[in-house]
Short mmCIF file of C-alpha atoms in Angstrom, two decimals:
data_model
loop_
_atom_site.label_atom_id
_atom_site.label_comp_id
_atom_site.label_asym_id
_atom_site.label_seq_id
_atom_site.Cartn_x
_atom_site.Cartn_y
_atom_site.Cartn_z
CA MET R 18 114.50 96.90 87.75
CA PHE R 19 112.00 97.22 90.60
CA ILE R 20 109.66 94.31 91.44
CA HIS R 21 106.60 94.98 93.57
CA GLY R 22 104.95 92.78 96.18
CA ASN R 23 101.58 91.06 96.50
CA ALA R 24 98.44 93.22 96.69
CA SER R 25 100.30 96.15 95.13
CA ASP R 26 101.80 97.16 91.79
CA SER R 27 104.58 99.23 90.24
CA VAL R 28 103.12 102.47 91.66
CA TYR R 29 104.64 101.50 95.01
CA TRP R 30 108.15 102.13 93.62
CA GLU R 31 107.54 105.56 92.08
CA GLU R 32 109.14 107.61 94.87
CA VAL R 33 112.28 105.48 94.93
CA MET R 34 112.56 105.62 91.15
CA ALA R 35 112.26 109.41 91.16
CA ALA R 36 115.01 109.68 93.81
CA LEU R 37 117.60 107.59 91.95
CA PRO R 38 120.95 109.28 91.29
CA ALA R 39 121.73 110.54 87.82
CA GLY R 40 122.94 107.87 85.43
CA PHE R 41 120.50 105.12 86.43
CA ARG R 42 117.53 104.05 84.32
CA ALA R 43 114.55 102.84 86.38
CA ILE R 44 112.12 100.15 85.18
CA ALA R 45 109.18 98.93 87.27
CA PRO R 46 106.87 96.45 85.53
CA ASP R 47 103.57 95.22 86.85
CA LEU R 48 103.86 91.50 87.48
CA ARG R 49 101.52 89.04 85.81
CA GLY R 50 98.23 89.11 87.72
CA TYR R 51 98.74 92.66 89.02
CA GLY R 52 98.38 96.28 88.02
CA GLN R 53 97.66 97.05 84.39
CA THR R 54 98.93 93.78 82.91
CA GLU R 55 96.86 91.74 80.49
CA ASP R 56 94.92 89.00 82.25
CA LEU R 57 97.30 86.04 81.92
CA LEU R 58 97.00 83.19 84.40
CA ILE R 59 99.85 82.13 86.69
CA ASP R 60 100.85 78.48 86.55
CA ALA R 61 101.62 78.00 90.22
CA THR R 62 103.22 74.60 89.64
CA ARG R 63 106.21 76.50 88.19
CA GLY R 64 106.70 78.44 91.44
CA VAL R 65 107.86 81.97 90.63
CA MET R 66 109.13 81.05 87.16
CA ASP R 67 106.22 82.53 85.19
CA TRP R 68 107.20 85.91 86.66
CA VAL R 69 110.92 85.26 86.10
CA ASP R 70 110.29 84.39 82.45
CA ASP R 71 108.17 87.53 82.00
CA LEU R 72 110.91 89.73 83.48
CA LEU R 73 113.61 88.17 81.33
CA ALA R 74 111.43 88.68 78.26
CA LEU R 75 111.01 92.34 79.20
CA LEU R 76 114.76 92.81 79.56
CA GLU R 77 115.29 91.17 76.17
CA ALA R 78 112.68 93.41 74.54
CA LEU R 79 114.42 96.48 75.99
CA ASN R 80 117.88 95.22 74.96
CA ILE R 81 119.13 95.30 78.55
CA ASP R 82 122.10 93.04 79.17
CA ARG R 83 123.11 93.76 82.79
CA TYR R 84 121.01 95.25 85.54
CA HIS R 85 120.49 95.93 89.24
CA VAL R 86 117.33 94.36 90.68
CA VAL R 87 115.20 95.43 93.65
CA GLY R 88 112.28 93.47 95.10
CA HIS R 89 109.74 93.93 97.88
CA SER R 90 107.90 91.08 99.63
CA LEU R 91 106.61 88.82 96.83
CA GLY R 92 109.00 90.70 94.55
CA GLY R 93 111.83 89.53 96.78
CA ALA R 94 110.57 85.96 96.44
CA VAL R 95 110.66 86.42 92.65
CA ILE R 96 114.28 87.59 92.94
CA TRP R 97 115.33 84.27 94.50
CA GLY R 98 114.17 82.60 91.28
CA LEU R 99 115.72 85.32 89.12
CA LEU R 100 119.07 84.89 90.88
CA ALA R 101 118.93 81.14 90.32
CA GLN R 102 118.19 81.72 86.61
CA ASP R 103 120.11 84.85 85.61
CA ALA R 104 122.80 85.64 88.23
CA PRO R 105 125.65 86.33 85.74
CA ARG R 106 123.81 89.37 84.35
CA ILE R 107 122.76 90.85 87.72
CA LEU R 108 124.93 93.69 89.05
CA SER R 109 123.37 93.93 92.52
CA VAL R 110 120.35 92.75 94.50
CA THR R 111 118.30 94.79 96.97
CA LEU R 112 115.69 92.96 99.03
CA ALA R 113 113.07 94.95 100.95
CA ALA R 114 111.22 92.70 103.41
CA PRO R 115 111.52 89.77 100.97
CA GLY R 116 109.50 86.61 101.09
CA SER R 117 111.45 83.60 102.33
CA PRO R 118 113.54 81.75 99.74
CA PHE R 119 111.70 78.60 100.87
CA GLY R 120 108.27 80.05 100.05
CA PHE R 121 105.39 81.23 102.22
CA GLY R 122 103.89 78.80 104.76
CA GLY R 123 104.31 75.09 105.22
CA THR R 124 107.91 74.93 106.48
CA ARG R 125 109.07 74.48 110.05
CA ASP R 126 112.71 75.56 110.51
CA ALA R 127 115.52 77.77 109.22
CA GLU R 128 116.55 75.05 106.74
CA GLY R 129 113.10 75.11 105.11
CA ASN R 130 112.04 71.57 105.95
CA PRO R 131 108.34 70.92 105.22
CA THR R 132 105.94 70.78 108.14
CA THR R 133 103.72 68.17 106.45
CA PRO R 134 104.26 65.95 103.38
CA ASP R 135 101.69 67.87 101.30
CA PHE R 136 102.72 71.37 102.47
CA ALA R 137 99.39 71.89 104.24
CA GLY R 138 98.95 75.44 105.47
CA SER R 139 100.43 77.05 102.36
CA GLY R 140 98.83 78.17 99.11
CA GLY R 141 95.58 79.80 98.09
CA GLY R 142 93.45 78.33 100.86
CA THR R 143 95.34 80.28 103.51
CA VAL R 144 93.95 83.66 102.38
CA ASN R 145 90.91 85.08 104.14
CA PRO R 146 88.34 85.03 101.28
CA ASP R 147 86.90 88.35 102.44
CA PHE R 148 90.05 90.20 101.33
CA PRO R 149 90.04 89.24 97.61
CA ALA R 150 86.27 89.74 97.62
CA ARG R 151 86.79 93.31 98.79
CA ILE R 152 89.40 93.84 96.08
CA ALA R 153 87.00 92.49 93.47
CA ARG R 154 84.30 94.99 94.46
CA HIS R 155 86.84 97.83 94.65
CA ASP R 156 86.26 98.52 98.34
CA THR R 157 87.84 101.88 99.22
CA SER R 158 86.27 102.14 102.67
CA GLY R 159 88.28 102.26 105.85
CA GLU R 160 86.27 99.67 107.76
CA ALA R 161 87.96 96.76 109.55
CA GLY R 162 89.34 94.22 107.11
CA SER R 163 89.15 96.54 104.10
CA PRO R 164 92.19 96.94 101.83
CA ARG R 165 92.73 100.44 103.25
CA ASP R 166 92.65 99.05 106.78
CA ILE R 167 95.11 96.26 105.91
CA ILE R 168 97.52 98.75 104.32
CA ASN R 169 97.52 100.99 107.36
CA ARG R 170 97.77 98.20 109.92
CA PHE R 171 100.21 95.83 108.22
CA TYR R 172 101.99 97.35 105.21
CA TRP R 173 103.57 99.84 107.57
CA HIS R 174 103.85 100.23 111.31
CA PRO R 175 101.11 102.43 112.84
CA PRO R 176 100.72 105.33 113.29
CA PHE R 177 102.51 105.87 109.96
CA ARG R 178 100.25 106.94 107.07
CA SER R 179 101.51 107.55 103.55
CA ASP R 180 100.68 110.86 101.90
CA ARG R 181 100.22 108.77 98.72
CA GLU R 182 97.65 106.50 100.34
CA GLU R 183 95.02 106.88 97.61
CA ALA R 184 97.44 106.01 94.79
CA LEU R 185 98.82 103.05 96.74
CA LEU R 186 95.33 101.80 97.54
CA GLU R 187 94.39 101.99 93.86
CA GLY R 188 97.51 99.98 93.04
CA LEU R 189 96.40 97.27 95.45
CA LEU R 190 92.88 97.22 94.02
CA ARG R 191 94.18 96.50 90.51
CA GLU R 192 95.14 92.94 91.48
CA LYS R 193 93.21 90.34 89.51
CA THR R 194 91.06 88.07 91.67
CA GLY R 195 89.25 84.76 91.38
CA PRO R 196 89.77 81.01 91.92
CA GLU R 197 92.36 80.92 89.10
CA ARG R 198 93.83 84.31 90.02
CA TYR R 199 94.24 85.80 93.51
CA PRO R 200 94.34 84.01 95.85
CA GLY R 201 94.07 80.81 93.81
CA ASP R 202 92.59 77.38 94.46
CA PHE R 203 93.40 74.77 97.10
CA THR R 204 93.00 71.07 97.81
CA ALA R 205 91.81 69.26 100.91
CA SER R 206 94.43 67.85 103.28
CA GLU R 207 94.35 65.30 106.07
CA HIS R 208 96.83 67.49 107.91
CA TRP R 209 96.06 70.62 109.92
CA PRO R 210 94.76 73.15 108.93
CA GLY R 211 92.90 71.02 106.37
CA MET R 212 94.03 72.58 103.10
CA ALA R 213 97.04 72.21 100.81
CA PRO R 214 98.15 74.13 97.70
CA GLY R 215 96.22 74.18 94.45
CA VAL R 216 97.73 74.91 91.04
CA HIS R 217 96.60 78.45 90.16
CA GLY R 218 97.41 81.97 91.28
CA PRO R 219 100.13 83.89 93.09
CA ILE R 220 99.75 82.46 96.59
CA ASN R 221 100.04 78.90 95.34
CA ALA R 222 103.10 79.97 93.33
CA LEU R 223 104.71 80.98 96.65
CA SER R 224 104.06 77.59 98.26
CA PRO R 225 107.20 75.62 99.17
CA LYS R 226 105.60 72.76 97.25
CA TYR R 227 106.47 74.55 94.01
CA VAL R 228 109.55 76.55 94.99
CA GLY R 229 111.47 73.32 94.43
CA ASN R 230 115.23 73.53 94.20
CA THR R 231 115.45 77.32 93.89
CA VAL R 232 117.73 77.66 96.94
CA GLU R 233 120.01 74.91 95.73
CA ARG R 234 120.25 76.53 92.30
CA LEU R 235 120.99 80.04 93.55
CA LEU R 236 123.65 78.77 95.97
CA ALA R 237 125.28 76.89 93.11
CA GLN R 238 125.83 80.07 91.07
CA THR R 239 129.48 80.98 90.56
CA HIS R 240 128.66 84.69 90.12
CA LYS R 241 127.00 86.03 93.24
CA PRO R 242 126.02 89.70 93.00
CA PRO R 243 126.10 91.58 96.34
CA VAL R 244 122.84 91.60 98.30
CA LEU R 245 121.41 94.39 100.46
CA TRP R 246 118.62 93.13 102.71
CA VAL R 247 116.51 95.87 104.33
CA ARG R 248 113.66 95.11 106.72
CA GLY R 249 111.70 96.63 109.57
CA ASP R 250 111.82 95.30 113.12
CA SER R 251 108.00 95.60 113.38
CA ASP R 252 107.09 93.70 110.20
CA GLN R 253 104.01 91.54 110.86
CA ILE R 254 103.80 90.03 107.36
CA VAL R 255 107.30 88.63 106.74
CA SER R 256 108.52 87.67 110.18
CA ASP R 257 109.44 84.74 112.39
CA GLN R 258 106.04 85.44 114.00
CA SER R 259 104.00 86.45 110.95
CA LEU R 260 100.35 87.25 111.56
CA PHE R 261 99.63 86.02 108.02
CA GLU R 262 101.09 82.53 108.50
CA LEU R 263 98.87 79.75 109.86
CA GLY R 264 101.41 78.25 112.25
CA MET R 265 101.60 81.55 114.11
CA LEU R 266 97.86 82.14 113.89
CA GLY R 267 97.23 78.64 115.27
CA LEU R 268 99.64 79.26 118.12
CA LEU R 269 97.73 82.45 118.96
CA GLY R 270 94.42 80.53 119.00
CA ALA R 271 93.07 82.26 115.89
CA VAL R 272 92.68 79.03 113.85
CA PRO R 273 90.79 76.11 115.44
CA GLY R 274 92.24 72.65 115.95
CA TYR R 275 95.86 73.75 116.24
CA PRO R 276 97.93 70.60 116.89
CA GLY R 277 100.61 72.37 118.92
CA GLN R 278 103.94 74.02 118.28
CA ASP R 279 105.85 70.74 117.99
CA ALA R 280 103.57 69.49 115.23
CA TYR R 281 103.13 72.81 113.42
CA PRO R 282 105.53 75.60 114.48
CA PRO R 283 105.36 79.11 112.98
CA GLN R 284 107.48 79.50 109.87
CA PRO R 285 110.71 81.37 110.77
CA MET R 286 110.78 83.49 107.61
CA VAL R 287 113.48 85.96 108.62
CA SER R 288 115.68 83.19 110.00
CA GLN R 289 115.27 81.29 106.73
CA THR R 290 116.41 84.27 104.67
CA ARG R 291 119.42 84.81 106.92
CA HIS R 292 120.29 81.10 106.77
CA VAL R 293 120.32 81.15 102.97
CA LEU R 294 122.18 84.45 102.66
CA GLU R 295 124.89 83.27 105.07
CA LYS R 296 125.47 80.33 102.75
CA TYR R 297 125.21 82.59 99.69
CA GLY R 298 128.02 84.96 100.65
CA PRO R 299 128.12 88.72 99.94
CA TYR R 300 125.19 90.30 101.79
CA ARG R 301 124.40 93.05 104.27
CA GLU R 302 121.36 93.10 106.56
CA VAL R 303 119.93 96.46 107.65
CA VAL R 304 117.08 96.65 110.18
CA PHE R 305 115.06 99.85 110.65
CA GLU R 306 113.54 100.38 114.10
CA GLY R 307 109.82 101.07 114.38
CA VAL R 308 109.25 100.09 110.74
CA GLY R 309 106.82 97.56 109.32
CA HIS R 310 106.66 95.71 106.02
CA THR R 311 107.49 98.54 103.59
CA PRO R 312 110.74 100.21 104.71
CA TYR R 313 111.29 102.14 101.48
CA ILE R 314 107.97 103.97 101.98
CA GLU R 315 108.13 104.33 105.77
CA LYS R 316 111.76 105.52 105.92
CA PRO R 317 112.50 106.77 102.39
CA GLU R 318 115.57 108.85 103.25
CA ALA R 319 117.21 106.10 105.28
CA PHE R 320 116.35 103.52 102.63
CA MET R 321 117.74 105.66 99.81
CA GLN R 322 120.96 106.23 101.73
CA GLU R 323 121.54 102.49 102.08
CA PHE R 324 120.29 101.72 98.57
CA THR R 325 122.33 104.30 96.67
CA ALA R 326 125.50 103.38 98.60
CA HIS R 327 124.86 99.74 97.64
CA LEU R 328 124.43 100.68 93.98
CA GLU R 329 127.61 102.75 94.00
CA ARG R 330 129.66 99.96 95.59
CA ALA R 331 128.38 97.42 93.10
CA THR R 332 129.00 99.75 90.16
CA GLN R 333 132.57 100.44 91.31
CA GLU R 334 133.26 96.73 91.67
CA VAL R 335 132.08 96.11 88.11
CA SER R 336 134.23 98.96 86.74
CA LEU R 337 137.28 97.49 88.47
#
């Protein structure tokens, strides 16, 4: 089961699905709020659990008992919740540039401690409103700040361009937008940068305010399926210096009023994932050089080599 990231949909997994070895069945749903799903709202106060419940319902409808799961970016963040909820049925986990298990924004160290009491700097208010507005009007231009421009500057490492750019752009543009959808609402905060999470939409669902005890729950599982973690060394979205996270943007002078690195350090997203996986147990980290946020599209052959070997190892362990 393949789980896509934010500002994308299941189309992003098509090439990997087509390249799977014989004997595997590939399923790639559109998450709630994305792609061709019906327009159901996301209750962000449940963290990623609306998506987890939807995926479990899909598996039940298809009579699937055990499965391998693969997630990219937001999809990786959903997998943290899926592992905490359904680990005994999962055969293996593959994470491609996953979101931090502690959420996106608002935490200060590898242990995921909050930067402020109200998790200011995370949630729907952190998204540049121009981007969802461009999605809403189906902007297919290549001008600065357009969805096409964001894909080619941040989804992968320039000068890479996908030969499926039009299909991938259309997948991005199918995301549902609005105050209760993407990016969601926000509340005022007395802490820098002046906004804290609201209660609607996918970006609020990724706030550490609502992730809750996900890490504690997944570490408490007795069955721990093996994890393959693949990322690019030039990822600017999920990084210890993410250009989409306000602590880093403040440090660079891009957000006014920055209180300094001691008060609001950049979120160390990669370090947080490594910290949790080292406590978790069976995992392997693979880093591709010169690759950005979407390693399975930028380096498909190298990704498939690692991925299929991971599937084979996990399948052999189950058969034993």
